[in-house]
Coordinates of N, CA and C in Angstrom, one line a residue:
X1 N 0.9 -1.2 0.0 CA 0.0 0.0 0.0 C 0.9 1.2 0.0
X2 N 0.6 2.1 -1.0 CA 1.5 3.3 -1.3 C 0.9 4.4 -0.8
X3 N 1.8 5.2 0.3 CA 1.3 6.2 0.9 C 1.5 7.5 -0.2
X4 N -0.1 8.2 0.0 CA -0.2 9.3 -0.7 C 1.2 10.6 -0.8
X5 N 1.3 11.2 -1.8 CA 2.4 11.9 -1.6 C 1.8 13.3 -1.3
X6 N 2.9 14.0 -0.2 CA 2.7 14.7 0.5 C 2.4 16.2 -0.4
X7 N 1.6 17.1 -0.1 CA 1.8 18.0 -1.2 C 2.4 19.9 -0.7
X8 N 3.4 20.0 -1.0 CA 4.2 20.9 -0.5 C 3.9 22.6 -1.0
X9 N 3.1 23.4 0.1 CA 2.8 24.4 -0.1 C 3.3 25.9 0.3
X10 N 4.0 26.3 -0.5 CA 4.2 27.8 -0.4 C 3.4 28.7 0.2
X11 N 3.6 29.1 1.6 CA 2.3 30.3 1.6 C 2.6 31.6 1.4
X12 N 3.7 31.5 0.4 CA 4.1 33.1 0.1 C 3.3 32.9 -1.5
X13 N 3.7 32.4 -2.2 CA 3.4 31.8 -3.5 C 2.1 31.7 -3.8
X14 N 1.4 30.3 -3.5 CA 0.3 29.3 -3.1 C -0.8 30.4 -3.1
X15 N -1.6 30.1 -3.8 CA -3.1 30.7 -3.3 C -3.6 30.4 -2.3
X16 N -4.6 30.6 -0.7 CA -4.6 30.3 0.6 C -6.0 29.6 0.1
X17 N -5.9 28.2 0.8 CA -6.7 26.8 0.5 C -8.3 27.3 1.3
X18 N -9.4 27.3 0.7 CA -10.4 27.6 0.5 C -10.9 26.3 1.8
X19 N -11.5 27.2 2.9 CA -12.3 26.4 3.8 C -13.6 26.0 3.8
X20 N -13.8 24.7 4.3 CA -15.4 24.6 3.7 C -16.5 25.0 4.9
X21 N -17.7 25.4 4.9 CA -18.7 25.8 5.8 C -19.2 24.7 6.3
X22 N -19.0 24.7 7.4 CA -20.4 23.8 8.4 C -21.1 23.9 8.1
X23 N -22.2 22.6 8.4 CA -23.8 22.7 8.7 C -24.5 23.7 8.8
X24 N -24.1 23.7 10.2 CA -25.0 24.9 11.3 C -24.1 26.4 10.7
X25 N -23.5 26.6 9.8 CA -23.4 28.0 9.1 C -24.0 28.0 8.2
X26 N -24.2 26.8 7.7 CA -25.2 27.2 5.9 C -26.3 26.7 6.4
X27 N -27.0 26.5 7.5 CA -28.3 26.3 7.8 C -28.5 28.3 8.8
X28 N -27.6 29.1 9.6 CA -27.7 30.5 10.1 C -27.9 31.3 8.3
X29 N -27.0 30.9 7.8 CA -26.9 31.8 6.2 C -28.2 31.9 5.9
X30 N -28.7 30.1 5.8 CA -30.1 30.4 5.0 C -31.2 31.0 5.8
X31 N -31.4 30.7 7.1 CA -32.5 31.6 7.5 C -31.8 32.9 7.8
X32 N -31.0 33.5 7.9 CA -30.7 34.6 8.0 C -31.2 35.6 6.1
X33 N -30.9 34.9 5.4 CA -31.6 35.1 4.3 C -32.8 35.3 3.6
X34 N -33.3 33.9 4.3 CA -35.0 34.1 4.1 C -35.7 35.2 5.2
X35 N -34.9 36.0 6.2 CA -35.7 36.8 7.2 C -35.1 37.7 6.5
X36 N -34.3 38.4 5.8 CA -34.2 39.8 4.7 C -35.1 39.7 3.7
X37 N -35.2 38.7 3.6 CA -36.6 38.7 2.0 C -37.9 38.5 3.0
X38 N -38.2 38.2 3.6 CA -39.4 38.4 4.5 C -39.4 39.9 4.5
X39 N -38.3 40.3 5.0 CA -38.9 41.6 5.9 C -38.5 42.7 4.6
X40 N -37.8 42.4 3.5 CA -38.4 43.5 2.4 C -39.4 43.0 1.6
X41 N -40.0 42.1 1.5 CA -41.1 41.8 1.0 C -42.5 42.8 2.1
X42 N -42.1 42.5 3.1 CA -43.3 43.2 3.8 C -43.5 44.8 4.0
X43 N -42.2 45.3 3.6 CA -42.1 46.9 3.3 C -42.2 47.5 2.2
X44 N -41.9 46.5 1.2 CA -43.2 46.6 0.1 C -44.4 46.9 0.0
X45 N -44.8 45.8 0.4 CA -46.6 46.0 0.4 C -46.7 47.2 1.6
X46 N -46.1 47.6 2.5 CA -46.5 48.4 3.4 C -46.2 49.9 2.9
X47 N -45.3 50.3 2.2 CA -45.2 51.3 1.7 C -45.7 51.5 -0.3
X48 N -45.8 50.5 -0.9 CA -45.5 50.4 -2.0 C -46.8 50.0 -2.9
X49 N -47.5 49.3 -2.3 CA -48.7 48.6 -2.4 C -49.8 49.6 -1.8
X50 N -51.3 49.5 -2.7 CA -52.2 50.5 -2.7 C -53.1 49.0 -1.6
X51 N -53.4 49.9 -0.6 CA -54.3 49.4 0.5 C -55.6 49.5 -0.1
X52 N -57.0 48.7 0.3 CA -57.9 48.9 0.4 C -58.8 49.3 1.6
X53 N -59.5 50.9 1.5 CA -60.3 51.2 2.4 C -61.9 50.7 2.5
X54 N -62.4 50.4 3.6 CA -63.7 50.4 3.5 C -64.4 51.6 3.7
X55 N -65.0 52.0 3.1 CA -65.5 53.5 2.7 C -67.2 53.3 3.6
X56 N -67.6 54.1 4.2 CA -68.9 54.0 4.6 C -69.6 55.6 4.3
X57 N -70.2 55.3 3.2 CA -71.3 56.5 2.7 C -72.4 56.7 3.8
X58 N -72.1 58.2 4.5 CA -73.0 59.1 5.7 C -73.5 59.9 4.8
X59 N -74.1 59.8 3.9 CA -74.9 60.8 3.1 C -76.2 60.5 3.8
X60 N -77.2 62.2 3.9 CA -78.1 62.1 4.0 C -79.3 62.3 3.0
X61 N -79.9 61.8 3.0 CA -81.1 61.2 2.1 C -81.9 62.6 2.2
X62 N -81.9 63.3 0.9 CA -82.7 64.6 0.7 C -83.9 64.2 0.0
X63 N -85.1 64.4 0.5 CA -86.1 64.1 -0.5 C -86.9 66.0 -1.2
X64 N -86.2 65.5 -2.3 CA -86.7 67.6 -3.2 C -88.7 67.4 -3.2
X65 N -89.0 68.5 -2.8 CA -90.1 68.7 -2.7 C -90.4 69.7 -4.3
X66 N -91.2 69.7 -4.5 CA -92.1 70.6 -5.9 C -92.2 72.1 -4.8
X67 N -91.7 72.7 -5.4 CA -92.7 74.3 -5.1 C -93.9 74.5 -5.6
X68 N -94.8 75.2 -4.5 CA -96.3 75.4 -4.8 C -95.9 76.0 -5.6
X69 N -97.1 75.8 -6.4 CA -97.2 76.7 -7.6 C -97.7 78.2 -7.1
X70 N -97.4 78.8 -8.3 CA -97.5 80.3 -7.9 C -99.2 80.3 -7.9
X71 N -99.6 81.7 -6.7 CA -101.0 82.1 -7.1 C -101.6 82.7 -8.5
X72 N -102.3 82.5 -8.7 CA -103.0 82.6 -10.0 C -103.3 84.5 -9.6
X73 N -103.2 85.3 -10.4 CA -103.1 86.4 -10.8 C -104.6 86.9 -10.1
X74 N -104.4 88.3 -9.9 CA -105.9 88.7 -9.7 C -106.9 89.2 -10.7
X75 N -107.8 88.9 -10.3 CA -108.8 88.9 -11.6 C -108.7 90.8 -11.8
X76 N -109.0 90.8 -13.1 CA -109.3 91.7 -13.9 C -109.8 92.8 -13.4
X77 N -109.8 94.2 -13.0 CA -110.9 94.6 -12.7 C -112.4 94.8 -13.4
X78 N -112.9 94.6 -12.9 CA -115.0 95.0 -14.2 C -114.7 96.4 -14.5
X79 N -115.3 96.2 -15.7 CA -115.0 97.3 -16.5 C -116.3 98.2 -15.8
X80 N -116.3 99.8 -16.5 CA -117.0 100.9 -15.7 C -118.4 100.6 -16.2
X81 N -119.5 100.7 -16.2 CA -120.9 100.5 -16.4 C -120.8 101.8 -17.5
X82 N -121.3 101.7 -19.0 CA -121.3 102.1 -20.2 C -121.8 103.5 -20.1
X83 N -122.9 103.8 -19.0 CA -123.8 105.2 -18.8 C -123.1 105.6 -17.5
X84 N -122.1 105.5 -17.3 CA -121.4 106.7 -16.3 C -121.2 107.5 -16.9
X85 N -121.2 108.7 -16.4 CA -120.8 110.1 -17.4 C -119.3 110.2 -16.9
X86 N -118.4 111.2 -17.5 CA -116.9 111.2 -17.2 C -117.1 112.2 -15.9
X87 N -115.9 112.3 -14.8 CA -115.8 113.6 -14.0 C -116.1 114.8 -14.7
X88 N -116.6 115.8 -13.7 CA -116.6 117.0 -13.9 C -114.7 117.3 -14.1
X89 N -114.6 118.5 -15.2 CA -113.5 118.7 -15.2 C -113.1 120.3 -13.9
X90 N -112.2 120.2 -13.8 CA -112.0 121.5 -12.9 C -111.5 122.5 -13.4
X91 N -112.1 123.2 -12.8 CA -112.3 125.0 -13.3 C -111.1 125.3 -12.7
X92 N -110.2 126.1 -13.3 CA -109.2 127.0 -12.4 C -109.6 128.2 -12.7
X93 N -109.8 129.0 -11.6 CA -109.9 130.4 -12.4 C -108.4 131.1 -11.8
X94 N -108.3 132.9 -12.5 CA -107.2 132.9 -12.0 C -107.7 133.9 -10.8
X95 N -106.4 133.9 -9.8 CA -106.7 134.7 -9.0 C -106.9 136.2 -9.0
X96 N -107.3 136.5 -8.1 CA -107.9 137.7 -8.5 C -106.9 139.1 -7.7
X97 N -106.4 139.7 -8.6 CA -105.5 140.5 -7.6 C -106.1 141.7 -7.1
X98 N -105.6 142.4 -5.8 CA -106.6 143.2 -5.3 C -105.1 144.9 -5.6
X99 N -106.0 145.8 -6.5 CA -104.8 146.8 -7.1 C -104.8 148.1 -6.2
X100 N -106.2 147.7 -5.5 CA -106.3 149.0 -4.0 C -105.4 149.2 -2.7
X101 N -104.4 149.8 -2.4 CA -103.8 149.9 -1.7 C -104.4 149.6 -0.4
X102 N -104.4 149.2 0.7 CA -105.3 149.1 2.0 C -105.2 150.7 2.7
X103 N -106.0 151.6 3.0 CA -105.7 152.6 3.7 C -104.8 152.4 5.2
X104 N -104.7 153.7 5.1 CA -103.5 153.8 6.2 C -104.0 153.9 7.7
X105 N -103.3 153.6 8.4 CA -104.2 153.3 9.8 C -104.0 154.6 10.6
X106 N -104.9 155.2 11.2 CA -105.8 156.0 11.6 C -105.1 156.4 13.1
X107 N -104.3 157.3 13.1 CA -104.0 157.8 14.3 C -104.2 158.7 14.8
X108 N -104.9 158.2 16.7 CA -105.7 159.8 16.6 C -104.5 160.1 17.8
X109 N -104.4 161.7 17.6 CA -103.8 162.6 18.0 C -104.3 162.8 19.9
X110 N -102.8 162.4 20.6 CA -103.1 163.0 21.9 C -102.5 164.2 22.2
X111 N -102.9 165.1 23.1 CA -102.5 166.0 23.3 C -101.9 165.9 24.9
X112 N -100.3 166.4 25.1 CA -99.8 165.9 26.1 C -100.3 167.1 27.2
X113 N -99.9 166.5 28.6 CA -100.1 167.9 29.2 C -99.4 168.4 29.7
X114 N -99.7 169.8 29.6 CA -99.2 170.5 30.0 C -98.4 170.6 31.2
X115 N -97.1 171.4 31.2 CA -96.3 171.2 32.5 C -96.7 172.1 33.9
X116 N -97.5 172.8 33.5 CA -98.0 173.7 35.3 C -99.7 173.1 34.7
X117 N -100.0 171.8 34.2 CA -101.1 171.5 34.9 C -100.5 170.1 35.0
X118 N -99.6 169.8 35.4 CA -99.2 168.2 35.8 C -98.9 168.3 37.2
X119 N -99.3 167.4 37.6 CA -99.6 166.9 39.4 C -98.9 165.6 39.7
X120 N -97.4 166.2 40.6 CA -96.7 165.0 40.9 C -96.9 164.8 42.0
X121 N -96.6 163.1 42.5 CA -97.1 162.4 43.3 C -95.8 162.3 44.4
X122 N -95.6 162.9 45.5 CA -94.7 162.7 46.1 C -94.7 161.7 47.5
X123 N -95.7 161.3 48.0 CA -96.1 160.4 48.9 C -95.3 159.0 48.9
X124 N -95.4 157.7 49.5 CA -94.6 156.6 49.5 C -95.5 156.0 48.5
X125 N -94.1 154.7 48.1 CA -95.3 154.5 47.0 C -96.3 153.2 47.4
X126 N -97.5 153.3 46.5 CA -98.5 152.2 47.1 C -98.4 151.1 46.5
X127 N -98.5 150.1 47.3 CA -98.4 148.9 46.9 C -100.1 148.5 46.5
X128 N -100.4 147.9 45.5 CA -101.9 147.2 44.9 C -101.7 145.9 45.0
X129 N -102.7 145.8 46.6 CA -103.1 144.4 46.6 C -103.2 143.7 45.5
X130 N -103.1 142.1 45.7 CA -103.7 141.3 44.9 C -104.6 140.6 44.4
X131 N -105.1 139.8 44.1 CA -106.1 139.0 44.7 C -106.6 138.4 45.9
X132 N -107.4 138.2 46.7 CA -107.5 137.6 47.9 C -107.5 136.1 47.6
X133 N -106.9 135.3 48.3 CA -106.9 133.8 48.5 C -107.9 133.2 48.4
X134 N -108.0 132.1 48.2 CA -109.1 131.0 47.7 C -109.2 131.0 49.1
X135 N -110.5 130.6 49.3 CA -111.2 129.7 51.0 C -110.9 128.5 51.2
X136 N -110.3 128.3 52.5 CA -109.8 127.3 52.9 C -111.1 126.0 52.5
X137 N -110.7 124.7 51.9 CA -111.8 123.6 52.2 C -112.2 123.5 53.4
X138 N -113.5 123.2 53.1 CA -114.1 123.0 54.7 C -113.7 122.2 55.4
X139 N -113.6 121.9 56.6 CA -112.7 120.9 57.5 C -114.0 119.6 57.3
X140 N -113.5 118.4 57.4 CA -114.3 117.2 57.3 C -114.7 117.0 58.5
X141 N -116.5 116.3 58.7 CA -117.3 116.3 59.7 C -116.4 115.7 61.1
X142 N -116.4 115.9 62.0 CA -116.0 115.2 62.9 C -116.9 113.8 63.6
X143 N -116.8 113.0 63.7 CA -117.8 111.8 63.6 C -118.4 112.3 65.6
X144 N -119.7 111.8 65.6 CA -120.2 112.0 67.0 C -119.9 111.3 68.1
X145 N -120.2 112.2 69.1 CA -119.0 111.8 70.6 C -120.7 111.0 71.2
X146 N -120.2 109.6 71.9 CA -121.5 109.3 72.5 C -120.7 109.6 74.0
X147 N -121.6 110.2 75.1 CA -121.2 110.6 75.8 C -121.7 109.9 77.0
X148 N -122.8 109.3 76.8 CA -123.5 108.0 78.0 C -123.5 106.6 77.3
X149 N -122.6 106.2 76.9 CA -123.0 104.6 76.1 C -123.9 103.9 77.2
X150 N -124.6 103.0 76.5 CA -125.2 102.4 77.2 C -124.9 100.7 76.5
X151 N -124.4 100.3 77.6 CA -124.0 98.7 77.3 C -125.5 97.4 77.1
X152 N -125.2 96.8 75.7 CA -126.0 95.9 75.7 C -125.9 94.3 76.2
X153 N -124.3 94.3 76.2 CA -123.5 93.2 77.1 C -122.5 94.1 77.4
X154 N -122.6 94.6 78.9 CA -121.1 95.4 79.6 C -120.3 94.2 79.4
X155 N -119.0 94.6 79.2 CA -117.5 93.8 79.3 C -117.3 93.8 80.7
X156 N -117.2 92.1 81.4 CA -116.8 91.6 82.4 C -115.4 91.7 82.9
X157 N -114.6 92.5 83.4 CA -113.4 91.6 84.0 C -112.9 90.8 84.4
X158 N -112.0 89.7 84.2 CA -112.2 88.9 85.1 C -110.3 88.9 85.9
X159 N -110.0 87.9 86.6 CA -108.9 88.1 87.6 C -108.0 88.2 86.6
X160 N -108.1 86.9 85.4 CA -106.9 87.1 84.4 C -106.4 88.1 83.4
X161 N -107.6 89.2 83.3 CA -107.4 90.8 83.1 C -106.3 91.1 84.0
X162 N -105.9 91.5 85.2 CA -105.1 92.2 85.9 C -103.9 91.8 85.5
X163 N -103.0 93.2 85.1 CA -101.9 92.7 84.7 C -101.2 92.0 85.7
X164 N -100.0 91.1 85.2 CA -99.4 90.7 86.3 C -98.1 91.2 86.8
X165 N -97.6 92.5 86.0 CA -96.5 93.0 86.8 C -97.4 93.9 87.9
X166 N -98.3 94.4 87.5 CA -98.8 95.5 89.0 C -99.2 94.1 90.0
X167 N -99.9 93.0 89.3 CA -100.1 91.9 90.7 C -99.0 91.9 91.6
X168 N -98.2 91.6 90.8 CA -97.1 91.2 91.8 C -96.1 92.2 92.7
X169 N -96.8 93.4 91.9 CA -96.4 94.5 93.1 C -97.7 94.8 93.8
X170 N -98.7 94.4 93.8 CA -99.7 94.9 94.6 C -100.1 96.3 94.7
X171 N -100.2 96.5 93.0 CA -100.5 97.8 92.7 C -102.3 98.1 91.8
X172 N -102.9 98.9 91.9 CA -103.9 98.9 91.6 C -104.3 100.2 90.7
X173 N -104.9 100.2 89.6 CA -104.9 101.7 88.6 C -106.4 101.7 87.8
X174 N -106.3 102.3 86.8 CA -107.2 102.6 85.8 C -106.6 103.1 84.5
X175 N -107.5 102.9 83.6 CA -107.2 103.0 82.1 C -108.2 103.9 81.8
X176 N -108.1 104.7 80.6 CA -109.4 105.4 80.0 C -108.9 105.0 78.5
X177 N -109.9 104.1 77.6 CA -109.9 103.9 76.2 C -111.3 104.4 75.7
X178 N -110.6 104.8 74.5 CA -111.3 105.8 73.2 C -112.0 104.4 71.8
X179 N -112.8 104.3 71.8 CA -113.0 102.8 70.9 C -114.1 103.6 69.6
X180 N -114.6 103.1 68.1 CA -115.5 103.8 67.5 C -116.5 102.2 67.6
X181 N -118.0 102.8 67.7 CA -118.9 101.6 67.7 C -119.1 101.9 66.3
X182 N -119.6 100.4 65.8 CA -120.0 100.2 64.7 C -121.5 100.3 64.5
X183 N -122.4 100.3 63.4 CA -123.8 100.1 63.1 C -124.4 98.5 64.4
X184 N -123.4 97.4 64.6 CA -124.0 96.5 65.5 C -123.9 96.9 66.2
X185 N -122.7 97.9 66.9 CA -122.6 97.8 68.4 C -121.5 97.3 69.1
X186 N -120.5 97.0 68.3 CA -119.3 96.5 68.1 C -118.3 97.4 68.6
X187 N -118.1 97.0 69.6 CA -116.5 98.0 69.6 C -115.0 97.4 68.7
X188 N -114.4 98.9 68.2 CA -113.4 98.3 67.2 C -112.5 99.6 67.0
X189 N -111.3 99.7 66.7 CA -110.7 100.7 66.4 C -110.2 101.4 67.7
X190 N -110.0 100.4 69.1 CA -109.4 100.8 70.6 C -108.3 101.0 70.7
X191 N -108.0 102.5 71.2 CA -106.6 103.1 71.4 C -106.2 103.7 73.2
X192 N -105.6 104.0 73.5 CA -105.4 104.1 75.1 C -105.0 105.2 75.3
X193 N -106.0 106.7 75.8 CA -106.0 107.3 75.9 C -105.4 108.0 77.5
X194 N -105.1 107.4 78.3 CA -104.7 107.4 79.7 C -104.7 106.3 80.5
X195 N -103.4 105.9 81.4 CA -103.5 104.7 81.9 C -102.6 105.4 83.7
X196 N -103.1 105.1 84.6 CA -102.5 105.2 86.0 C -102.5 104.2 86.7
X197 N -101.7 103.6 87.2 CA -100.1 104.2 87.0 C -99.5 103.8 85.4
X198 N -98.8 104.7 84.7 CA -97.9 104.1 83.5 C -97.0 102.9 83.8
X199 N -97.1 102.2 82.6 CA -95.8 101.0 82.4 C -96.1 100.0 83.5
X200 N -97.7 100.0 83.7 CA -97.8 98.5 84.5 C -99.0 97.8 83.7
X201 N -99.2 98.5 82.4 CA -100.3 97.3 81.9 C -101.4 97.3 81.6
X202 N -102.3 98.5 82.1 CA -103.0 98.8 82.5 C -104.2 99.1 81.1
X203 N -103.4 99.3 80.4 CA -103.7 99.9 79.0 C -104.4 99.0 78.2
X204 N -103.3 98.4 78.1 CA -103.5 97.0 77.4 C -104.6 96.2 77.3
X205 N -104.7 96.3 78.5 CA -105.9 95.2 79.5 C -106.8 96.0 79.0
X206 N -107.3 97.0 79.8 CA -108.6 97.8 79.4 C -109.1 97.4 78.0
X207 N -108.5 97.7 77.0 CA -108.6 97.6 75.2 C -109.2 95.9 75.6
X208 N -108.5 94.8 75.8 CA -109.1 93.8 75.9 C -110.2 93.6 76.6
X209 N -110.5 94.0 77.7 CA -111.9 94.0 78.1 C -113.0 95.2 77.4
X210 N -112.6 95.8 76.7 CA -113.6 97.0 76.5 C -114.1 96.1 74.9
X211 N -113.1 95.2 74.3 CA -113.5 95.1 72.8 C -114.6 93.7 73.1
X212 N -114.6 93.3 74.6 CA -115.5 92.0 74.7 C -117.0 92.3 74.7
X213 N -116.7 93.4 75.1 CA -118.6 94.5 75.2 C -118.9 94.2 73.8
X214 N -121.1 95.0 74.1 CA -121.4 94.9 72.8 C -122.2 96.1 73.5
X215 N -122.5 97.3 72.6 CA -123.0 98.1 73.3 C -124.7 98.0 71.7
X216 N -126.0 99.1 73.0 CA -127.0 98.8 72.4 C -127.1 99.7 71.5
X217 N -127.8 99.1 70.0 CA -127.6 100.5 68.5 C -128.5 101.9 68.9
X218 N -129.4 101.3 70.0 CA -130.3 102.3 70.1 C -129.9 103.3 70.7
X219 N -128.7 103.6 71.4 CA -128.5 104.7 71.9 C -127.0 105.1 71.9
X220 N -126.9 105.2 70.7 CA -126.2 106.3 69.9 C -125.8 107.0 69.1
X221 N -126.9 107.9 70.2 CA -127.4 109.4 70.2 C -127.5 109.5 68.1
X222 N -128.2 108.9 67.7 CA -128.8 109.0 66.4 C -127.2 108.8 65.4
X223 N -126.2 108.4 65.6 CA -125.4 108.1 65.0 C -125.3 106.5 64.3
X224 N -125.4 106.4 63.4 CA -125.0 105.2 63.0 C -124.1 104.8 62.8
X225 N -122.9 104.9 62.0 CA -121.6 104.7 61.8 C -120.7 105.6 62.4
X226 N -119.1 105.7 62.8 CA -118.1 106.4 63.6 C -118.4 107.1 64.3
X227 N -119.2 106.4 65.4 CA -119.4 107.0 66.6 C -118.6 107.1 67.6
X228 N -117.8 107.4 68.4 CA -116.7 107.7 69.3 C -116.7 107.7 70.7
X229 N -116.7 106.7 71.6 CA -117.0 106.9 72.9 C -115.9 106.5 73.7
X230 N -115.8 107.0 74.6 CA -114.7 107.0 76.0 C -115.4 106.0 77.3
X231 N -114.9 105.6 77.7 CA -114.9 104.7 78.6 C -113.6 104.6 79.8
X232 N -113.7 104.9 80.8 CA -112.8 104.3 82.1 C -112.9 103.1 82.5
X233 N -111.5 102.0 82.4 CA -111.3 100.7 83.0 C -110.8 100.9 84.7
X234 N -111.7 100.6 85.8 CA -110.5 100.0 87.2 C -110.3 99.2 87.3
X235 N -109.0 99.0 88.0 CA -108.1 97.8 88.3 C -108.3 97.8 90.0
X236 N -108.6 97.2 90.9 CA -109.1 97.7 92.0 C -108.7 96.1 92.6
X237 N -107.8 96.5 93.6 CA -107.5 95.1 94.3 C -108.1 94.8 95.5
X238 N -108.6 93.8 95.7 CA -109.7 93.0 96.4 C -108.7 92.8 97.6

């Protein structure tokens, strides 16, 4: 068996001896390859390639209407009835000028007087009233005073009338109220015309027992409406 002969290489000379690829390099090469054509293939269609939009028509639906038709014209007017006569035409006449001068106006002659028959007034001078003043309106009726009322139910007092700050001082007074009776007999319109002692109450009270009365229509004194009577309330401790 003859051993192969050796083969003697220059590496200055010598072209450098061509290595071969692994597997697992030409299996990296090739998917390394097919992921560049992937991925310019896909930037193609993404930049290069016309996309399809889905379009969605929002139009709204106009339905055209007819224009009314125009109004029909106005009728004609009727003609004039055949036996009218035409207007009177108008007269101008011309005016009439007046060629008479107007006479001259009429001045009659004063004669002044004389200076030793003139009479000067040397006194203060007088003042000339005016008119006198209109009359005062008459003053409005004063409504009637009853001066004896006569009660048709007198107003009772009772204990819970007395005020209770004079109770509790053990003070005792009188009121005088001014009230107007009405057409029944009503008292109404009570105001407190004097109270002794003041600022214990006294006032007050009275008005509430005077408005409980009912006084009788018959006497008074011929007034029917805003009649005016005075009344005194005591306060008198038991």
């Amino acid at each position: 068996m003859t051993a192969e002969p050796h083969e003697h290489r220059d590496p200055l000379l010598d072209a450098p001896k061509k290595k071969k690829l692994s597997t697992g390099a030409m299996v990296g090469i090739g998917v390394s390859v097919l992921v560049h054509v992937l991925a310019g293939v896909y930037l193609y269609k993404s930049k290069f390639e016309l996309q399809e939009f889905d379009y969605v028509d929002e139009a709204v639906d106009v339905e055209l209407m007819e224009a009314p038709p125009p109004p029909p014209p106005p009728p004609p007017p009727p003609p004039p009835p055949p036996d009218t006569p035409p207007p009177p035409k108008l007269q101008v006449r011309e005016p009439v000028v007046n060629t008479q001068a107007p006479p001259p106006p009429v001045t009659l002659p004063i004669e002044p007087t004389k200076k030793e028959d003139r009479v000067e007034y040397t006194g203060p001078p007088v003042i000339v009233p005016g008119p006198p003043p209109p009359p005062a309106p008459p003053a409005p009726p004063r409504p009637s005073v009853i001066t004896n009322p006569q009660w048709a139910r007198p107003p009772r007092p009772t204990e819970r009338d007395f005020p209770q700050r004079a109770l509790d001082r053990g003070v005792g007074g009188s009121a005088t109220v001014e009230c107007t009776v009405t057409p029944s007999g009503k008292p109404e319109g009570c105001r407190v015309v004097s109270e002794e002692p003041s600022g214990m109450g006294f006032g007050s009270a009275a008005v509430r027992i005077v408005q409980r009365g009912q006084l009788s229509p018959r006497t008074v004194d011929g007034a029917a409406t805003n009649a005016k009577f005075v009344v005194r309330v005591p306060f008198n401790l038991d």
